[in-house]
Each structure stands twice: as C-alpha cells, then as structure tokens.
Tab-separated table of C-alpha atoms in Angstrom:
chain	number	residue	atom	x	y	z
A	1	UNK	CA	7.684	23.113	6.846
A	2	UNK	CA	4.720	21.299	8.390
A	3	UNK	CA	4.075	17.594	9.089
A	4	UNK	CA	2.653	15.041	6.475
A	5	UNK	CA	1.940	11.603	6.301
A	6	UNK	CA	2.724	9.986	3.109
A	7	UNK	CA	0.760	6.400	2.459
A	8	UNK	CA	2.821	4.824	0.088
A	9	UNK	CA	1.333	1.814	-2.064
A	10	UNK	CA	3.472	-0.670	-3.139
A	11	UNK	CA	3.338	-4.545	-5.160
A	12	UNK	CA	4.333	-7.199	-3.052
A	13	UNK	CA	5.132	-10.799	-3.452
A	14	UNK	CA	4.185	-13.304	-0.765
A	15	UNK	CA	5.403	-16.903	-1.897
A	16	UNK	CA	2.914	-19.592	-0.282
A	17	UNK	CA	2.932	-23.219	0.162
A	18	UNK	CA	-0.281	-25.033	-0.626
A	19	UNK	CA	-1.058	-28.442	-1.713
A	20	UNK	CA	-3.581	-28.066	-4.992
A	21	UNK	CA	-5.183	-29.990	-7.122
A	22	UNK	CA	-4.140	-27.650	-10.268
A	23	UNK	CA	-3.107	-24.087	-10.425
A	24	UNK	CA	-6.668	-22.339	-10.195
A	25	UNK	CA	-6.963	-24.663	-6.782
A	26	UNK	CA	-3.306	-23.378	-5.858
A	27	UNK	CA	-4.347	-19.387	-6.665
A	28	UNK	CA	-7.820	-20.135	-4.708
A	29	UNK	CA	-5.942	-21.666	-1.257
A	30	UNK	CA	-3.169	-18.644	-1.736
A	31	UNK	CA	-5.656	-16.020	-1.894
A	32	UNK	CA	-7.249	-17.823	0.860
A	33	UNK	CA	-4.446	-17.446	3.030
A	34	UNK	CA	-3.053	-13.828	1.903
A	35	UNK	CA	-7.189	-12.433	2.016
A	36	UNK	CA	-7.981	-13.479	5.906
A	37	UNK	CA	-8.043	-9.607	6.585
A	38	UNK	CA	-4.795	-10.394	8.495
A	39	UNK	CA	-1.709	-9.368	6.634
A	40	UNK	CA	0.334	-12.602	7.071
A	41	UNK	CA	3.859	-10.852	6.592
A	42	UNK	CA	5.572	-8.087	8.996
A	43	UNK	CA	8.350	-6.147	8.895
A	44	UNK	CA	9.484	-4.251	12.100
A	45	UNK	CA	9.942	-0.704	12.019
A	46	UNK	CA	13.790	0.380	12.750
A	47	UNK	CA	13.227	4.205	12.692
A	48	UNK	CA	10.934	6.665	14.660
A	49	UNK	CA	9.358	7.906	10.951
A	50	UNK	CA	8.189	4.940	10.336
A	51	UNK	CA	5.008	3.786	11.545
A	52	UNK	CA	4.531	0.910	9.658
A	53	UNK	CA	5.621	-1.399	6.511
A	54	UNK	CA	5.276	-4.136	4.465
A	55	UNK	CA	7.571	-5.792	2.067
A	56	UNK	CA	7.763	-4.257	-1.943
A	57	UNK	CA	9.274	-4.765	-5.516
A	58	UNK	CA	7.337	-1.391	-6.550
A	59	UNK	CA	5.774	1.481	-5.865
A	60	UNK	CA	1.993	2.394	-7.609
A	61	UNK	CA	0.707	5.211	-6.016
A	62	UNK	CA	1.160	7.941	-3.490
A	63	UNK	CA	-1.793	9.763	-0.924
A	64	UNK	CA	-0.560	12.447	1.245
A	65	UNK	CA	-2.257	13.759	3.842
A	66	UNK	CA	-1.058	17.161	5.666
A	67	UNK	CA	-1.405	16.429	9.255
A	68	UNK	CA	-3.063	19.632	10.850
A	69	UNK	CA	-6.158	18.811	7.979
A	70	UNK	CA	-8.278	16.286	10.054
A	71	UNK	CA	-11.125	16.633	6.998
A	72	UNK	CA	-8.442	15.471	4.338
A	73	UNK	CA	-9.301	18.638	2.258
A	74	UNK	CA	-5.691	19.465	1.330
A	75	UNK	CA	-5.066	15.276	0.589
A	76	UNK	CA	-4.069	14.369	-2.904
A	77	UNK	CA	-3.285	10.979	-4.767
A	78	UNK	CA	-0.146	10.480	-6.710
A	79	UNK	CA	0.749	8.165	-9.321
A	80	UNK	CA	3.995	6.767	-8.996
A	81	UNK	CA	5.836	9.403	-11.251
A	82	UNK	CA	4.686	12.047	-8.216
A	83	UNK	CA	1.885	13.082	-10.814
A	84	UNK	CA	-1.742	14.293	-9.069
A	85	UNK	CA	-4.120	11.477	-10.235
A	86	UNK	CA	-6.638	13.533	-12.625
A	87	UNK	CA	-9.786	13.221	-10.249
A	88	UNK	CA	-7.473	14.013	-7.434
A	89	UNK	CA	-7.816	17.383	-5.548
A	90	UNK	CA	-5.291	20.526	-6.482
C-alpha cells in the first residue's frame, strides 16, 4: 500500500443574490461574483485525510496522483465510472 492523493471534481451549486436587469445581466453579475479567482464558499475540513473541500451534487472526474512520483508519470484521469480517460496514461 503506498500513499495517493485523489483530486476529486465535482458540480456545485452556489445560489447568488444579484439585482439584474434580465437574466443574461443576472448570469453576468453571478459569474462575476463566483469567477473573482476567490472561491466564495468553504467548507472546513473535520478529518486529518482531508485537505480540502468544496460543496457537490456530483462527481465528473477523478486524477490520482501516487505521492512518491513528484513528475506525475504514474498520474491518471478518471471519468466518474473509475474509467481511465482515453488520452490518459496506463
């Protein structure tokens, strides 16, 4: 057994109040606020494993990476079935 880290990419819904002149102005001011390079949602971690999070209805993808491989050769995407994505290494 050796160490991994698993990234683990999810869907998330962030409900924001804006004040818009229709909905395309409402989407613009939302992605506005959600696209400031600062995530505007935490959750706090409540186990050692975890080193971070974020809220989600769904999973989409997987990347592992083994943690003794500091050049990433042995990392590999995953759908969310646990299936390598095809351009993904073996």
């Amino acid at each position: 057994m050796k160490p991994h880290f698993v990234h683990v990419y999810t869907t998330i819904r962030v409900k924001i109040a804006v004040t818009a002149e229709d909905h395309a102005d409402a989407m613009r001011q939302a992605e506005s606020i959600v696209g400031r390079g600062i995530f505007p949602v935490r959750l706090l971690p409540n186990a050692a494993a975890v080193l971070g999070a974020e809220p989600a209805e769904e999973i989409t993808a997987f990347l592992v990476d083994e943690a003794d491989d500091p050049e990433f050769e042995n990392s590999c995407s995953y759908d969310a079935e646990y299936r390598p994505y095809e351009d993904a290494p073996r």
